[in-house]
mmCIF file of C-alpha atoms in Angstrom:
data_model
loop_
_atom_site.group_PDB
_atom_site.id
_atom_site.type_symbol
_atom_site.label_atom_id
_atom_site.label_comp_id
_atom_site.label_asym_id
_atom_site.label_seq_id
_atom_site.Cartn_x
_atom_site.Cartn_y
_atom_site.Cartn_z
ATOM 1 C CA MET A 1 122.949 97.438 113.238
ATOM 2 C CA PRO A 2 122.337 96.928 109.499
ATOM 3 C CA ALA A 3 123.117 99.500 106.833
ATOM 4 C CA ARG A 4 120.277 101.844 105.915
ATOM 5 C CA ASP A 5 118.631 101.681 102.536
ATOM 6 C CA VAL A 6 119.308 104.618 100.222
ATOM 7 C CA TYR A 7 115.638 105.638 100.591
ATOM 8 C CA HIS A 8 115.534 105.394 104.401
ATOM 9 C CA ASP A 9 115.301 109.111 105.188
ATOM 10 C CA ILE A 10 112.980 109.749 102.236
ATOM 11 C CA VAL A 11 110.484 107.137 103.455
ATOM 12 C CA LYS A 12 110.804 108.380 107.033
ATOM 13 C CA ASN A 13 110.000 111.938 105.903
ATOM 14 C CA ALA A 14 107.137 110.724 103.705
ATOM 15 C CA LEU A 15 105.571 108.837 106.627
ATOM 16 C CA ILE A 16 105.847 111.895 108.862
ATOM 17 C CA LYS A 17 104.199 114.037 106.147
ATOM 18 C CA ASP A 18 101.447 111.401 105.945
ATOM 19 C CA GLY A 19 100.660 111.838 109.643
ATOM 20 C CA TRP A 20 102.739 109.033 111.150
ATOM 21 C CA LYS A 21 104.882 109.364 114.255
ATOM 22 C CA ILE A 22 108.141 107.436 113.976
ATOM 23 C CA THR A 23 108.430 105.315 117.128
ATOM 24 C CA HIS A 24 111.401 103.116 116.193
ATOM 25 C CA ASP A 25 114.347 103.765 113.882
ATOM 26 C CA PRO A 26 115.004 100.854 113.548
ATOM 27 C CA LEU A 27 112.449 98.541 115.152
ATOM 28 C CA ARG A 28 114.481 95.856 116.910
ATOM 29 C CA ILE A 29 113.186 92.307 117.180
ATOM 30 C CA ARG A 30 115.094 90.702 120.044
ATOM 31 C CA LEU A 31 115.285 86.962 119.591
ATOM 32 C CA ALA A 32 116.378 84.318 122.032
ATOM 33 C CA ARG A 33 120.095 83.748 122.562
ATOM 34 C CA GLY A 34 121.037 87.359 121.914
ATOM 35 C CA LYS A 35 120.074 87.448 118.235
ATOM 36 C CA ASN A 36 118.528 90.618 116.796
ATOM 37 C CA LEU A 37 116.750 91.520 113.597
ATOM 38 C CA PHE A 38 115.990 95.102 112.587
ATOM 39 C CA VAL A 39 112.974 96.321 110.634
ATOM 40 C CA ASP A 40 113.808 99.733 109.166
ATOM 41 C CA LEU A 41 111.050 101.771 110.836
ATOM 42 C CA GLY A 42 108.240 101.500 113.349
ATOM 43 C CA ALA A 43 105.470 104.107 113.315
ATOM 44 C CA GLU A 44 102.047 104.849 114.700
ATOM 45 C CA ARG A 45 99.199 107.177 113.875
ATOM 46 C CA LEU A 46 96.364 108.206 116.128
ATOM 47 C CA LEU A 47 92.931 107.265 114.891
ATOM 48 C CA ALA A 48 89.550 108.374 116.159
ATOM 49 C CA ALA A 49 89.606 108.533 119.961
ATOM 50 C CA GLU A 50 87.579 105.362 120.365
ATOM 51 C CA ARG A 51 89.876 103.318 118.135
ATOM 52 C CA GLY A 52 93.253 104.176 119.644
ATOM 53 C CA SER A 53 96.239 104.028 117.321
ATOM 54 C CA GLU A 54 97.356 102.163 114.224
ATOM 55 C CA LYS A 55 100.889 100.738 114.319
ATOM 56 C CA ILE A 56 103.062 99.725 111.416
ATOM 57 C CA ALA A 57 106.540 98.446 110.730
ATOM 58 C CA VAL A 58 108.156 99.380 107.419
ATOM 59 C CA GLU A 59 110.942 97.562 105.598
ATOM 60 C CA ILE A 60 112.435 99.757 102.853
ATOM 61 C CA LYS A 61 113.863 98.305 99.643
ATOM 62 C CA SER A 62 115.422 100.164 96.725
ATOM 63 C CA PHE A 63 115.538 97.362 94.083
ATOM 64 C CA THR A 64 118.796 98.645 92.587
ATOM 65 C CA SER A 65 120.581 95.420 91.629
ATOM 66 C CA PRO A 66 120.736 94.365 87.968
ATOM 67 C CA SER A 67 118.008 91.768 88.590
ATOM 68 C CA ASP A 68 114.566 92.844 89.780
ATOM 69 C CA MET A 69 113.654 89.188 90.357
ATOM 70 C CA ASN A 70 116.679 88.676 92.603
ATOM 71 C CA ASP A 71 115.723 91.801 94.555
ATOM 72 C CA LEU A 72 112.122 90.543 94.780
ATOM 73 C CA GLU A 73 113.222 87.131 96.070
ATOM 74 C CA LYS A 74 115.343 88.728 98.792
ATOM 75 C CA ALA A 75 112.720 91.308 99.731
ATOM 76 C CA VAL A 76 109.888 88.751 99.970
ATOM 77 C CA GLY A 77 112.025 86.340 102.001
ATOM 78 C CA GLN A 78 112.968 89.073 104.433
ATOM 79 C CA PHE A 79 109.384 90.337 104.552
ATOM 80 C CA VAL A 80 107.959 86.896 105.366
ATOM 81 C CA LEU A 81 110.552 86.326 108.104
ATOM 82 C CA TYR A 82 109.899 89.725 109.677
ATOM 83 C CA ALA A 83 106.105 89.392 109.371
ATOM 84 C CA HIS A 84 106.084 86.110 111.293
ATOM 85 C CA LEU A 85 108.401 87.397 113.993
ATOM 86 C CA LEU A 86 106.427 90.637 114.345
ATOM 87 C CA LYS A 87 103.291 88.571 115.002
ATOM 88 C CA ARG A 88 105.101 87.068 117.960
ATOM 89 C CA TYR A 89 106.934 90.115 119.363
ATOM 90 C CA TYR A 90 104.889 93.094 118.104
ATOM 91 C CA PRO A 91 101.437 91.647 117.343
ATOM 92 C CA ASP A 92 99.848 95.088 117.068
ATOM 93 C CA HIS A 93 102.093 96.139 114.138
ATOM 94 C CA ILE A 94 101.300 95.560 110.456
ATOM 95 C CA LEU A 95 104.379 95.123 108.265
ATOM 96 C CA TYR A 96 104.704 96.988 104.969
ATOM 97 C CA LEU A 97 107.338 96.786 102.275
ATOM 98 C CA ALA A 98 108.182 100.325 101.104
ATOM 99 C CA VAL A 99 109.239 100.735 97.475
ATOM 100 C CA SER A 100 109.300 103.674 95.112
ATOM 101 C CA GLU A 101 106.306 104.133 92.837
ATOM 102 C CA ASP A 102 108.611 103.376 89.891
ATOM 103 C CA THR A 103 109.556 100.042 91.484
ATOM 104 C CA ARG A 104 105.887 99.210 92.047
ATOM 105 C CA LYS A 105 105.164 99.743 88.371
ATOM 106 C CA ARG A 106 108.295 97.900 87.220
ATOM 107 C CA VAL A 107 108.146 94.940 89.630
ATOM 108 C CA PHE A 108 104.759 94.670 91.315
ATOM 109 C CA GLU A 109 102.659 95.069 88.179
ATOM 110 C CA GLU A 110 104.455 92.057 86.707
ATOM 111 C CA GLU A 111 103.222 88.528 87.455
ATOM 112 C CA ALA A 112 105.670 87.580 90.229
ATOM 113 C CA GLY A 113 105.239 90.810 92.164
ATOM 114 C CA GLN A 114 101.491 91.002 91.548
ATOM 115 C CA THR A 115 101.101 87.448 92.887
ATOM 116 C CA MET A 116 102.735 88.485 96.168
ATOM 117 C CA ILE A 117 100.101 91.195 96.583
ATOM 118 C CA GLU A 118 97.093 89.227 95.331
ATOM 119 C CA ASP A 119 97.931 86.219 97.539
ATOM 120 C CA ASN A 120 98.332 88.497 100.589
ATOM 121 C CA ILE A 121 101.993 87.589 101.021
ATOM 122 C CA ILE A 122 103.063 91.230 101.333
ATOM 123 C CA CYS A 123 101.577 94.638 102.073
ATOM 124 C CA LEU A 124 103.073 97.450 100.042
ATOM 125 C CA VAL A 125 103.475 101.170 100.579
ATOM 126 C CA THR A 126 104.821 103.204 97.683
ATOM 127 C CA PHE A 127 106.438 106.610 97.723
ATOM 128 C CA ASP A 128 107.635 109.357 95.436
ATOM 129 C CA PRO A 129 111.345 109.882 96.197
ATOM 130 C CA ILE A 130 111.412 113.387 94.729
ATOM 131 C CA GLU A 131 108.381 114.705 96.629
ATOM 132 C CA GLU A 132 109.170 112.567 99.710
ATOM 133 C CA ALA A 133 105.503 111.601 99.785
ATOM 134 C CA ILE A 134 103.473 108.430 100.215
ATOM 135 C CA VAL A 135 101.687 107.547 96.971
ATOM 136 C CA LYS A 136 99.771 104.348 97.699
ATOM 137 C CA TRP A 137 98.988 101.809 100.444
ATOM 138 C CA ILE A 138 98.312 98.300 99.101
ATOM 139 C CA GLN A 139 97.077 95.503 101.368
#
């Protein structure tokens, strides 16, 4: 099992406060030949009775290395890999990349990060690490 991100419990608590039920911690993607990948969290939230439930998977990234662009490259690569595998193994889940609101402003308001959002490469959920609260959902 992979190491947890420094914000793991903060994001988990923020999702719970936002009305989500954590269903997987982590969400395991079992591949052929005994290989496994782990998305940090799986969650669901009940919608209106006629619509059922909404399911998400959340990959948490702290962006703490000296290079935001290096962190972005790694995060986007991992996100794309997980998103494609989730379509196959958990087609009812939407994948989100969870970053702090500060990281969104620092990285995803710049051209490289903004392009990932505008071109629908990633979905983003931002959080306030002090308040342990969800700030914004960006699809």
